[in-house]
Amino acid sequence: MDRSYQLNGPPIKIGYSLSLTGPLASNGKTARLAHQIWAESVNRRGGLLGRNVQMICVDDETNPKLVAGIYQHLLDEEKVDLVIGGYGDNSVAPAMPVIIERNRYLVALMALAVNASFRYENYFVMIPTGPRPSEALTEGFFSVAASQSPKPE
């Protein structure tokens, strides 16, 4: 990361795990690149709250058994200010007990089902479905149904 710009105070540390190796590595590497581009762009424009952003990403190796330990490390040793979730239910659900125990916020991507059982009020999920998420998630099903003959009832 280019550190040629100087801001006030220590960086805001954002920690997370992604699958950088293993079967889901292509998704994880793409997400990590997007995070790096975002952080560099934010820092060039003055950071967040006048502070640089530092992304701390740890490879979960596409192994859900590693996720809880990664989030313990990020919170307890790296002392991150914010944790974000990985990509999907399998990489987010194992982090939830750690997040809940420490009463932290968690923003996750595409992990819609995770909070159904935890019901944690500080859990937020994002899904890239555009400006009409309800329609985007169902329009394919309705298009297929409309094209069937006889039409479903």
Coordinates of C-alpha atoms in Angstrom, one line a residue:
M1 CA 0.0 0.0 0.0
D2 CA 1.3 3.5 -0.9
R3 CA 2.0 5.4 2.3
S4 CA 3.1 8.6 0.7
Y5 CA 0.1 10.4 2.2
Q6 CA 0.3 11.3 5.9
L7 CA -2.8 11.5 8.0
N8 CA -3.5 12.1 11.7
G9 CA -3.4 9.3 14.3
P10 CA -2.9 5.6 14.0
P11 CA -4.6 3.8 11.1
I12 CA -8.1 2.3 11.4
K13 CA -7.5 -1.4 11.3
I14 CA -10.0 -3.5 9.5
G15 CA -9.5 -7.3 9.9
Y16 CA -11.1 -10.2 8.1
S17 CA -10.4 -13.6 6.7
L18 CA -10.7 -14.7 3.1
S19 CA -10.1 -17.9 1.3
L20 CA -6.8 -17.0 -0.5
T21 CA -5.9 -20.7 -0.9
G22 CA -8.0 -23.8 -1.3
P23 CA -11.1 -24.4 -3.5
L24 CA -12.6 -20.9 -3.0
A25 CA -9.3 -19.0 -3.6
S26 CA -10.4 -17.3 -6.8
N27 CA -13.3 -15.6 -4.9
G28 CA -11.1 -14.7 -2.0
K29 CA -8.3 -13.2 -4.2
T30 CA -10.8 -11.2 -6.1
A31 CA -12.4 -9.8 -3.0
R32 CA -9.0 -9.0 -1.5
L33 CA -7.9 -7.1 -4.6
A34 CA -11.2 -5.1 -4.3
H35 CA -10.5 -4.3 -0.6
Q36 CA -6.9 -3.2 -1.5
I37 CA -8.1 -0.9 -4.2
W38 CA -10.8 0.5 -1.9
A39 CA -8.3 1.2 0.9
E40 CA -5.8 2.9 -1.3
S41 CA -8.5 5.1 -2.8
V42 CA -9.9 6.0 0.6
N43 CA -6.4 6.8 2.0
R44 CA -5.6 9.0 -1.1
R45 CA -8.8 11.0 -0.3
G46 CA -7.9 11.6 3.3
G47 CA -8.8 8.3 5.0
L48 CA -11.7 7.7 7.4
L49 CA -12.1 10.2 10.1
G50 CA -8.8 11.7 9.1
R51 CA -7.0 8.4 9.6
N52 CA -5.5 5.9 7.1
V53 CA -7.2 2.6 6.7
Q54 CA -5.2 -0.6 7.1
M55 CA -6.7 -3.8 5.9
I56 CA -5.5 -7.0 7.7
C57 CA -6.5 -10.1 5.8
V58 CA -5.7 -13.6 6.9
D59 CA -6.1 -16.7 4.7
D60 CA -8.6 -19.1 6.1
E61 CA -7.5 -21.7 3.5
T62 CA -11.2 -22.4 2.6
N63 CA -11.3 -24.2 6.0
P64 CA -14.1 -23.2 8.3
K65 CA -12.3 -24.8 11.2
L66 CA -9.7 -22.0 11.0
V67 CA -12.1 -19.0 11.0
A68 CA -12.8 -18.7 14.8
G69 CA -9.1 -18.7 15.6
I70 CA -8.4 -16.1 12.9
Y71 CA -11.0 -13.7 14.4
Q72 CA -9.6 -14.3 17.9
H73 CA -6.2 -13.4 16.5
L74 CA -7.5 -10.3 14.7
L75 CA -9.3 -9.0 17.8
D76 CA -7.0 -10.0 20.6
E77 CA -3.5 -9.7 19.0
E78 CA -3.9 -7.4 16.0
K79 CA -6.3 -5.2 17.9
V80 CA -8.4 -4.4 14.9
D81 CA -11.0 -1.6 15.1
L82 CA -13.5 -3.3 12.9
V83 CA -14.0 -6.9 11.6
I84 CA -15.7 -7.8 8.4
G85 CA -16.9 -11.2 7.3
G86 CA -15.5 -13.3 4.6
Y87 CA -17.4 -14.5 1.6
G88 CA -20.5 -16.6 2.4
D89 CA -22.0 -18.6 5.2
N90 CA -19.1 -21.1 5.7
S91 CA -16.6 -18.4 6.3
V92 CA -18.7 -16.2 8.4
A93 CA -20.7 -18.6 10.7
P94 CA -17.7 -19.9 12.5
A95 CA -16.7 -16.3 13.5
M96 CA -20.0 -15.5 15.0
P97 CA -19.4 -16.9 18.6
V98 CA -16.2 -14.9 18.8
I99 CA -17.9 -11.8 17.5
I100 CA -20.9 -12.2 19.9
E101 CA -18.6 -12.9 22.9
R102 CA -16.7 -9.7 22.3
N103 CA -19.8 -7.7 21.5
R104 CA -18.4 -6.5 18.2
Y105 CA -20.1 -5.4 15.0
L106 CA -19.7 -7.7 12.0
V107 CA -20.4 -6.7 8.4
A108 CA -20.5 -9.8 6.1
L109 CA -20.9 -10.3 2.4
M110 CA -23.5 -12.8 0.9
A111 CA -23.9 -14.6 4.3
L112 CA -27.6 -14.2 4.4
A113 CA -28.5 -17.3 6.5
V114 CA -25.8 -16.9 9.2
N115 CA -27.8 -14.7 11.5
A116 CA -31.0 -16.8 11.3
S117 CA -29.9 -18.9 14.2
F118 CA -27.7 -16.4 16.1
R119 CA -30.1 -13.4 15.9
Y120 CA -27.3 -11.1 16.8
E121 CA -28.3 -7.4 16.6
N122 CA -24.8 -6.2 15.6
Y123 CA -24.7 -8.3 12.4
F124 CA -25.0 -6.7 9.1
V125 CA -25.0 -8.3 5.7
M126 CA -24.4 -7.0 2.2
I127 CA -25.3 -8.6 -1.0
P128 CA -24.4 -7.1 -4.4
T129 CA -27.9 -7.2 -6.0
G130 CA -28.1 -3.7 -7.2
P131 CA -30.7 -1.0 -6.4
R132 CA -33.6 -3.5 -6.4
P133 CA -32.5 -6.5 -4.2
S134 CA -35.9 -8.0 -3.8
E135 CA -36.6 -8.1 -7.5
A136 CA -33.0 -9.2 -8.3
L137 CA -33.2 -12.3 -6.1
T138 CA -36.5 -13.5 -7.5
E139 CA -36.7 -12.2 -11.1
G140 CA -35.0 -15.3 -12.6
F141 CA -37.5 -17.7 -10.9
F142 CA -40.5 -15.7 -12.1
S143 CA -39.1 -15.5 -15.7
V144 CA -38.7 -19.3 -15.8
A145 CA -42.1 -19.8 -14.4
A146 CA -43.7 -17.4 -16.9
S147 CA -42.1 -19.2 -19.8
Q148 CA -43.4 -22.6 -18.8
S149 CA -46.3 -24.2 -20.5
P150 CA -48.7 -25.0 -18.9
K151 CA -48.1 -22.0 -16.5
P152 CA -47.7 -22.8 -12.8
E153 CA -50.5 -21.9 -10.6

